[in-house]
PDB file of C-alpha atoms in Angstrom:
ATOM      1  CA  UNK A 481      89.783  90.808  89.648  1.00  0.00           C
ATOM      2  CA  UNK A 482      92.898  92.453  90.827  1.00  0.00           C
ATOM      3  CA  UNK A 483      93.148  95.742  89.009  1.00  0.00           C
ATOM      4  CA  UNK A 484      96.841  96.845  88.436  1.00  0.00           C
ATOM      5  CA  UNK A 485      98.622 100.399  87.127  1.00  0.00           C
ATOM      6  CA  UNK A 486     101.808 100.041  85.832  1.00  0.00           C
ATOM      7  CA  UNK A 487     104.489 103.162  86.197  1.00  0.00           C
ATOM      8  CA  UNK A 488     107.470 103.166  84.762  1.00  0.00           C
ATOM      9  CA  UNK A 489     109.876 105.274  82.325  1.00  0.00           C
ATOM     10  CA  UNK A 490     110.968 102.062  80.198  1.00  0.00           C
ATOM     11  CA  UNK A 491     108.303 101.196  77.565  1.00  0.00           C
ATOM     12  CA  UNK A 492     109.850  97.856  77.318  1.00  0.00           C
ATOM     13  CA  UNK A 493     109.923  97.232  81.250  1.00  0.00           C
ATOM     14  CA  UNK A 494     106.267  98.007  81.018  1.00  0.00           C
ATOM     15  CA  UNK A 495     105.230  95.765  77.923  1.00  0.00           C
ATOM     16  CA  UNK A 496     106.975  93.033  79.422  1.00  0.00           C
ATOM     17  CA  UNK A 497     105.282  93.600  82.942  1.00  0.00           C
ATOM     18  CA  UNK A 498     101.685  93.933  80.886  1.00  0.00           C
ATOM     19  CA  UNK A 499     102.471  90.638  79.628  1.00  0.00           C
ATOM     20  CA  UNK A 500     102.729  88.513  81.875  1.00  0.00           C
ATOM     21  CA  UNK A 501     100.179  90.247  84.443  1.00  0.00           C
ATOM     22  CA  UNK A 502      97.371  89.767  81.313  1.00  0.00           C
ATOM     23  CA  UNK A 503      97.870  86.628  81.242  1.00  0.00           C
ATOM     24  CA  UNK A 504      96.811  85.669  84.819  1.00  0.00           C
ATOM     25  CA  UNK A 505      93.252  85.849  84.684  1.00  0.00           C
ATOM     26  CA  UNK A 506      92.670  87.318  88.263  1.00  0.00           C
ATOM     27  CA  UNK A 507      94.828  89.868  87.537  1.00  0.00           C
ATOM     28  CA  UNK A 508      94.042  92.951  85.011  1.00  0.00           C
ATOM     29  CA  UNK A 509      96.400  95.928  83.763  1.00  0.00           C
ATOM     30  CA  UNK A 510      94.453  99.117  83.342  1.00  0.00           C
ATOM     31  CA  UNK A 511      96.377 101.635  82.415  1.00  0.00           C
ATOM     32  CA  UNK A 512     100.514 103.009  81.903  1.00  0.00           C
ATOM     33  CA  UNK A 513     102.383 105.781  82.707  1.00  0.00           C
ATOM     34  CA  UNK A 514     106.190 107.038  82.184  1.00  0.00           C
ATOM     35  CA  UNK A 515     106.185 109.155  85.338  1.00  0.00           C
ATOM     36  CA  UNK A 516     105.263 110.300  88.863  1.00  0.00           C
ATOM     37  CA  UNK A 517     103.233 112.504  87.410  1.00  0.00           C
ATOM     38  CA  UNK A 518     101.247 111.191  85.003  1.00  0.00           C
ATOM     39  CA  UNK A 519     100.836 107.998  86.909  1.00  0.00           C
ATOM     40  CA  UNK A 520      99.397 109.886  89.996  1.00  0.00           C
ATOM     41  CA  UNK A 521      97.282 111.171  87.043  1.00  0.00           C
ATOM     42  CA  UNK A 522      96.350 107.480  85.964  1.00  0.00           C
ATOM     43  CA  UNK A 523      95.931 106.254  89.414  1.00  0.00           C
ATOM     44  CA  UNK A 524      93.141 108.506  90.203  1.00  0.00           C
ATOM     45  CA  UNK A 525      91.005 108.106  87.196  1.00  0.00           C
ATOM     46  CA  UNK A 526      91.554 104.656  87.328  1.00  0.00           C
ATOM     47  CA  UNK A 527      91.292 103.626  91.018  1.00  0.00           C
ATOM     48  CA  UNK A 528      93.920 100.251  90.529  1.00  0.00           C
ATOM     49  CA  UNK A 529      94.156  98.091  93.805  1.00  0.00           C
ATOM     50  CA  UNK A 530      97.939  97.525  93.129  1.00  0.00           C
ATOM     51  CA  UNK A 531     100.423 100.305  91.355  1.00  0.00           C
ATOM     52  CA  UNK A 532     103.598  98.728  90.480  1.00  0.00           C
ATOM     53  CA  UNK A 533     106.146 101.914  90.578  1.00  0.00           C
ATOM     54  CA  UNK A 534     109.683 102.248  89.169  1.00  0.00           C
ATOM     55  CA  UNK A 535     111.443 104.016  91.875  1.00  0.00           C
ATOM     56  CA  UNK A 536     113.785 106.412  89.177  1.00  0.00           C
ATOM     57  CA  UNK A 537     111.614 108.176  87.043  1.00  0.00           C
ATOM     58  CA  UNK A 538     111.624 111.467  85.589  1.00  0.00           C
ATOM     59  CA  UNK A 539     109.625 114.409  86.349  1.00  0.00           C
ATOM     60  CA  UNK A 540     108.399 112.283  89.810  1.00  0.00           C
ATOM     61  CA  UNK A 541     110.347 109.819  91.080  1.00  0.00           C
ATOM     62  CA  UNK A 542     108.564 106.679  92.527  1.00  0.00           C
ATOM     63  CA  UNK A 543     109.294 107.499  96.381  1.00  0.00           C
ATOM     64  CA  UNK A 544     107.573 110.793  96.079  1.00  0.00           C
ATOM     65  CA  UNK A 545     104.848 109.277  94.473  1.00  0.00           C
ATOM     66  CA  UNK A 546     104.200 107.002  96.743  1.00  0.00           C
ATOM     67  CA  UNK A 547     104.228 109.559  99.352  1.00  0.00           C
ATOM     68  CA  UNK A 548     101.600 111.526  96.924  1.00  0.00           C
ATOM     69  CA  UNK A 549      99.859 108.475  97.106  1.00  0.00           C
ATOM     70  CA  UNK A 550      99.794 107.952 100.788  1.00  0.00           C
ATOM     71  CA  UNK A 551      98.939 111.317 101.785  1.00  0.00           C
ATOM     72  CA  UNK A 552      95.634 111.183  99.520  1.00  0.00           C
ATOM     73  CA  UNK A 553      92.787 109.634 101.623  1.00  0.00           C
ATOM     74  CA  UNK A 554      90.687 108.978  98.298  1.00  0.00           C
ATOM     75  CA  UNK A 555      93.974 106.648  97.354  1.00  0.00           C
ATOM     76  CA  UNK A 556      93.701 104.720 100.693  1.00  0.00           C
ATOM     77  CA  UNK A 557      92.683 101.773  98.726  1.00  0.00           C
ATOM     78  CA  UNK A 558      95.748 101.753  96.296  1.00  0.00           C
ATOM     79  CA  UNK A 559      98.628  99.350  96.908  1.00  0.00           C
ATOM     80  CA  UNK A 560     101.967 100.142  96.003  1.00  0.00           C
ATOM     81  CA  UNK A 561     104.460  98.271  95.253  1.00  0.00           C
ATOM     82  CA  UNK A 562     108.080  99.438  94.030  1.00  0.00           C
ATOM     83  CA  UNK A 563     110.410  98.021  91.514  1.00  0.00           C
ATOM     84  CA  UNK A 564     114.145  99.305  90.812  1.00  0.00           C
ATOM     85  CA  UNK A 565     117.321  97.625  89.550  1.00  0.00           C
ATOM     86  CA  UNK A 566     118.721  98.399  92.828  1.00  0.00           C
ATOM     87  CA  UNK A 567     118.331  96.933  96.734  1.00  0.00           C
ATOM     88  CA  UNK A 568     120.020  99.718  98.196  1.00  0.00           C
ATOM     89  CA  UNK A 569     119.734 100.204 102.065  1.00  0.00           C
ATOM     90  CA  UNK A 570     118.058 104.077 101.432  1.00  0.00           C
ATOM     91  CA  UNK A 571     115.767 103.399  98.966  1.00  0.00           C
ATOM     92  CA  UNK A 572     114.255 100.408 100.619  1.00  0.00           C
ATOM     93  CA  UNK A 573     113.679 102.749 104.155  1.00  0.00           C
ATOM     94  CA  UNK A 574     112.565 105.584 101.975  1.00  0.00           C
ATOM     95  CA  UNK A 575     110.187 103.870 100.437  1.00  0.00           C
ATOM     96  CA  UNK A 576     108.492 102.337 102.979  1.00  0.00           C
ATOM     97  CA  UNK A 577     108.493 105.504 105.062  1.00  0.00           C
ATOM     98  CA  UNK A 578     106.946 106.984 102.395  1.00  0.00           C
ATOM     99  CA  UNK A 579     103.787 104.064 101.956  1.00  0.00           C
ATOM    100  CA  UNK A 580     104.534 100.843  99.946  1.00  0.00           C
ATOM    101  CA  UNK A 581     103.628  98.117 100.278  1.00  0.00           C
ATOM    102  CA  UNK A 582     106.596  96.145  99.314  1.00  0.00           C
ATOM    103  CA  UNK A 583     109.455  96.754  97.492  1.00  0.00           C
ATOM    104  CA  UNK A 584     111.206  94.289  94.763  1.00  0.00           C
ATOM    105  CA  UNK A 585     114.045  94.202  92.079  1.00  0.00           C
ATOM    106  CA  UNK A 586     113.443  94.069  88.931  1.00  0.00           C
ATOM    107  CA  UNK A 587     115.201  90.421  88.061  1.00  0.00           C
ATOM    108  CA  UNK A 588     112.805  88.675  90.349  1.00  0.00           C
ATOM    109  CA  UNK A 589     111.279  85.678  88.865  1.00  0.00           C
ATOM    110  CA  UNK A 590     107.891  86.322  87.115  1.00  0.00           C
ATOM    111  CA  UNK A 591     105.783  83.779  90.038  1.00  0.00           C
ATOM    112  CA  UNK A 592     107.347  86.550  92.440  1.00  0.00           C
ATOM    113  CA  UNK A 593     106.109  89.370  90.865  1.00  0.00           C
ATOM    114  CA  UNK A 594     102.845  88.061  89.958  1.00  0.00           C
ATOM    115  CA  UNK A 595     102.837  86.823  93.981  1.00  0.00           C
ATOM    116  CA  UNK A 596     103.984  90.199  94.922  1.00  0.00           C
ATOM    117  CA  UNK A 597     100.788  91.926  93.505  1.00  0.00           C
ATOM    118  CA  UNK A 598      98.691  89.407  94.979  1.00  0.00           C
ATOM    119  CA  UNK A 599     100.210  89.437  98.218  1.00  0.00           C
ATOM    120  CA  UNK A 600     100.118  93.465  98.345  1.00  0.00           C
ATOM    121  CA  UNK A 601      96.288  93.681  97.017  1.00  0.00           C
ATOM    122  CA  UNK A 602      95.576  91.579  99.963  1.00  0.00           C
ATOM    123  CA  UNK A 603      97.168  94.370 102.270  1.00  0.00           C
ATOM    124  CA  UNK A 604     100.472  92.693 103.189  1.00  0.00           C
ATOM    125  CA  UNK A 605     103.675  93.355 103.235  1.00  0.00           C
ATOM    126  CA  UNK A 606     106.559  92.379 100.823  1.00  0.00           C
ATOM    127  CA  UNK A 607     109.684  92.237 100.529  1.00  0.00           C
ATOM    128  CA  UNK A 608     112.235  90.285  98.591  1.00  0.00           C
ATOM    129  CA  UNK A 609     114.837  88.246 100.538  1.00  0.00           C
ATOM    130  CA  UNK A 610     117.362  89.912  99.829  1.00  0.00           C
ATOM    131  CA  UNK A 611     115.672  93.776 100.480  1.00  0.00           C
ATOM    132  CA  UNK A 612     114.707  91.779 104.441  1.00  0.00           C
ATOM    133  CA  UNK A 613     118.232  91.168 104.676  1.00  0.00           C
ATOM    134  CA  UNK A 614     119.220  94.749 103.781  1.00  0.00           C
ATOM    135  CA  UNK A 615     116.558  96.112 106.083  1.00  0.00           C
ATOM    136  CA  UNK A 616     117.401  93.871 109.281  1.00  0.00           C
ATOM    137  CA  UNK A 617     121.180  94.690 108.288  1.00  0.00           C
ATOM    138  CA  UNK A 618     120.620  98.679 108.673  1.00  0.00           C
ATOM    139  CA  UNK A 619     118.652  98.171 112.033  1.00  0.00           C
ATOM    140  CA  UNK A 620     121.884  96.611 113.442  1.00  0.00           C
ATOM    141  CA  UNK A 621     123.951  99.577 113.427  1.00  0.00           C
ATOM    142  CA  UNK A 622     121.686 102.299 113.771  1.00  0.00           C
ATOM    143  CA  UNK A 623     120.285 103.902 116.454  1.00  0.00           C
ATOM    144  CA  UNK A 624     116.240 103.489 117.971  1.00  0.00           C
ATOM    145  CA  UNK A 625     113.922 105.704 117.439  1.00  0.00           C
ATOM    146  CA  UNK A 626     111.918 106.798 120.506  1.00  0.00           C
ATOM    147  CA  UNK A 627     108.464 108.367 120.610  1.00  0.00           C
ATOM    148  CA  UNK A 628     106.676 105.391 118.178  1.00  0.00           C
ATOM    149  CA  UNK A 629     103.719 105.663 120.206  1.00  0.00           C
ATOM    150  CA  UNK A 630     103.451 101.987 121.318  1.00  0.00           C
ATOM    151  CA  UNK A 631     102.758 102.662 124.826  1.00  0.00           C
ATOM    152  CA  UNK A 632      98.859 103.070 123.187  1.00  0.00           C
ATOM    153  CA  UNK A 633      98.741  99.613 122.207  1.00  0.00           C
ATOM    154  CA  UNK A 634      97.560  96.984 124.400  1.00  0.00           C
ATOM    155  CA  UNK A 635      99.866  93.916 125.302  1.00  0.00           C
ATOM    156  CA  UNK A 636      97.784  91.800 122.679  1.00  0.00           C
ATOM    157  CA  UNK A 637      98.579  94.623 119.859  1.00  0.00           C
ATOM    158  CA  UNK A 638     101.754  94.549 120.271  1.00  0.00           C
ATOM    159  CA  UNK A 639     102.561  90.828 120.249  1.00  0.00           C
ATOM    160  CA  UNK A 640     100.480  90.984 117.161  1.00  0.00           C
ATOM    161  CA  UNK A 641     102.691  93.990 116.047  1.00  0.00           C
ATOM    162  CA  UNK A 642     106.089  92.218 117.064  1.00  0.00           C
ATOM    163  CA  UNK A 643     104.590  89.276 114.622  1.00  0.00           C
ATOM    164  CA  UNK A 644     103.800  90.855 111.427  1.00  0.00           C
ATOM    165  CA  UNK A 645     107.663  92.304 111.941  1.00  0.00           C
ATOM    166  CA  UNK A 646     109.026  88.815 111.683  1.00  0.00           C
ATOM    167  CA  UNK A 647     106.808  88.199 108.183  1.00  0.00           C
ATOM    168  CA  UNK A 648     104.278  85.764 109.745  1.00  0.00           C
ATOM    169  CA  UNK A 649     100.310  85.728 108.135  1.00  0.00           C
ATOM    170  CA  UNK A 650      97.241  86.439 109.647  1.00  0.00           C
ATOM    171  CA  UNK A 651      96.959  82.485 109.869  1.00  0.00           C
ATOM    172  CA  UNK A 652     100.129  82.087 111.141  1.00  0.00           C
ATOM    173  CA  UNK A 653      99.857  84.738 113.839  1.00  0.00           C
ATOM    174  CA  UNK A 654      96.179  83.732 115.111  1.00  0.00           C
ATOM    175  CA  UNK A 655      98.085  79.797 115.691  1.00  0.00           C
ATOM    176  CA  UNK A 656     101.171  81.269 117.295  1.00  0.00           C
ATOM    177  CA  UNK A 657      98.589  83.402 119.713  1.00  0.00           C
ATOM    178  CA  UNK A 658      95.885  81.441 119.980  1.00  0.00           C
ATOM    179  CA  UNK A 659      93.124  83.471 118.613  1.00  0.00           C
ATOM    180  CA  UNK A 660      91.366  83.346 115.390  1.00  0.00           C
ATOM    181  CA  UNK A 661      92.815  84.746 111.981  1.00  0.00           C
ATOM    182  CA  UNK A 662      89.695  87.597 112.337  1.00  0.00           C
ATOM    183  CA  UNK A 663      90.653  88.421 115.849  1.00  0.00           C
ATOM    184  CA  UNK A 664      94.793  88.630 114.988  1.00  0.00           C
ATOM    185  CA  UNK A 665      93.588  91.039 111.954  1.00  0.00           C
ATOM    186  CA  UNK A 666      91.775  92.935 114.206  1.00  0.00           C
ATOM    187  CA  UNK A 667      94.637  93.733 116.498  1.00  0.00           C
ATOM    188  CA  UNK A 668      96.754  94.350 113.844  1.00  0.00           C
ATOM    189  CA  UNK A 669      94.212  96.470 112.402  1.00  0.00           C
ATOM    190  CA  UNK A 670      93.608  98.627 115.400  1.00  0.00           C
ATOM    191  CA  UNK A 671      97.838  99.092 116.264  1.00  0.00           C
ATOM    192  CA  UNK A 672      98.020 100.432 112.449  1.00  0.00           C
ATOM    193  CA  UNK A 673      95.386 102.878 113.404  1.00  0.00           C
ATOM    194  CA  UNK A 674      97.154 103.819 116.852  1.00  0.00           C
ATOM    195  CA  UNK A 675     100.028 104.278 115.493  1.00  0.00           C
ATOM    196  CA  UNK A 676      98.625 105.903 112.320  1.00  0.00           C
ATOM    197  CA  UNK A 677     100.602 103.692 109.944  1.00  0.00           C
ATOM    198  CA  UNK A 678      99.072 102.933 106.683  1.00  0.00           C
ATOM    199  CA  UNK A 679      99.516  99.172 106.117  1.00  0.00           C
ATOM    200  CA  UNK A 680     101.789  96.504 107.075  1.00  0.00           C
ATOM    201  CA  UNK A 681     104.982  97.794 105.960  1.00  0.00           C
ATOM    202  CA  UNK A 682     105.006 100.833 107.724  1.00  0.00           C
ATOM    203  CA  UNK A 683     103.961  98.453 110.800  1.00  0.00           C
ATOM    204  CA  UNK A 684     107.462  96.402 109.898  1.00  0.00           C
ATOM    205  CA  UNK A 685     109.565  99.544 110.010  1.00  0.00           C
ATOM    206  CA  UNK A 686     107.876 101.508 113.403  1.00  0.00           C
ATOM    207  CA  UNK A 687     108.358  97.423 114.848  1.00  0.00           C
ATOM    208  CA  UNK A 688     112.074  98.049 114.477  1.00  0.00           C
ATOM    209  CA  UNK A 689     112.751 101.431 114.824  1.00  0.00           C
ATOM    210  CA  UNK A 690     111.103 101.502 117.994  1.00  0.00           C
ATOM    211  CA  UNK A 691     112.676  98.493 119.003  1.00  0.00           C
ATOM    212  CA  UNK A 692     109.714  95.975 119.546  1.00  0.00           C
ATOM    213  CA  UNK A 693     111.634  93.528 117.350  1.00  0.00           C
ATOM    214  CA  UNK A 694     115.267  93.900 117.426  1.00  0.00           C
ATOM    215  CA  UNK A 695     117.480  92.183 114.499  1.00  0.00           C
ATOM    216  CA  UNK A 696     119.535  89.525 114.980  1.00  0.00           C
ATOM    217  CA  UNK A 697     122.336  88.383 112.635  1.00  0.00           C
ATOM    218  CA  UNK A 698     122.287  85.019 111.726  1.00  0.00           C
TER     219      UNK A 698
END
């Protein structure tokens, strides 16, 4: 049983979210909150694999939350992911900077949602289309980062690094390398902890700020 929190300053967004995640029966809501602040609140007495976090809230806003949430070892196991009515270019950087998971607006269809909290209980990234397109789009006119740290990481990391960038699985990753899926997650697990990242996101972002994977338009 996937065990999610829901935060968010609309009531309605929140019943409708409930909902549908209640009806999946892998998936289970166990608690609400209208802000940052109470739903860091929630999220500790309740221990939920996935938070789903508005990213404009009052009191807290979702961003710093999920910073909150990042920089609290006991919350290593809590996934977030954040939802907004908006796919700007800041928030989506911001966000992941700051720990999620993924990162989706709020008129996705309900399969993608309910995929979304599956996919980031698991430990993977996600991102909608459209927020991938945004990203990649801001890494082609802005300048690399140096000092990411991947000179640590042997030449197998960061191929496996360079993949998880472009989107592919564990699955996919192990075929294109020629390993097995437990091998390609341990590579991937021991660059994250190299280059003390969190989870997969943050791996996406350090992949193209440093300039392992460089965008190119299509």
């Amino acid at each position: 049983m996937i065990r999610v929190l829901l935060v968010d300053d609309q009531p309605l967004i929140r019943s409708g979210f409930r909902a549908l995640l209640d009806l999946e029966g892998d998936l289970e809501v166990v608690a609400e909150a209208g802000d940052g602040e109470q739903g860091l609140a929630m999220i500790r007495q309740h221990m939920p694999d996935v938070a789903l976090i508005d990213i404009q809230m009052p009191v807290v806003d979702g961003i710093e939350t999920t910073r909150r949430i990042a920089a609290d070892p006991a919350l290593a196991g809590v996934h977030v992911v954040i939802l907004t009515n908006y796919g700007m270019d800041e928030y989506v950087l911001d966000a992941l900077r700051a720990g999620a998971a993924g990162f989706l607006v709020k008129d996705i269809m309900p399969e993608d949602l309910l995929h979304a909290v599956r996919v980031a209980a698991r430990g993977d990234a996600l991102l909608a289309p459209s927020i991938t397109r945004k990203l990649i789009d801001r890494y082609l006119t802005q300048p690399l980062r140096s000092g990411a740290g991947l000179e640590e990481l042997t030449t197998r990391e960061r191929e496996a690094v360079a993949l998880v960038a472009q989107g592919l699985s564990n699955d996919q990753i192990a075929d294109r390398m020629v390993i097995s899926p437990l091998t390609a997650k341990t590579h991937i697990n021991r660059a994250m902890t190299k280059l003390h990242v969190r989870d997969r996101a943050q791996l996406v972002v350090l992949a193209y700020e440093s300039g392992l994977v460089t965008p190119h338009k299509p």
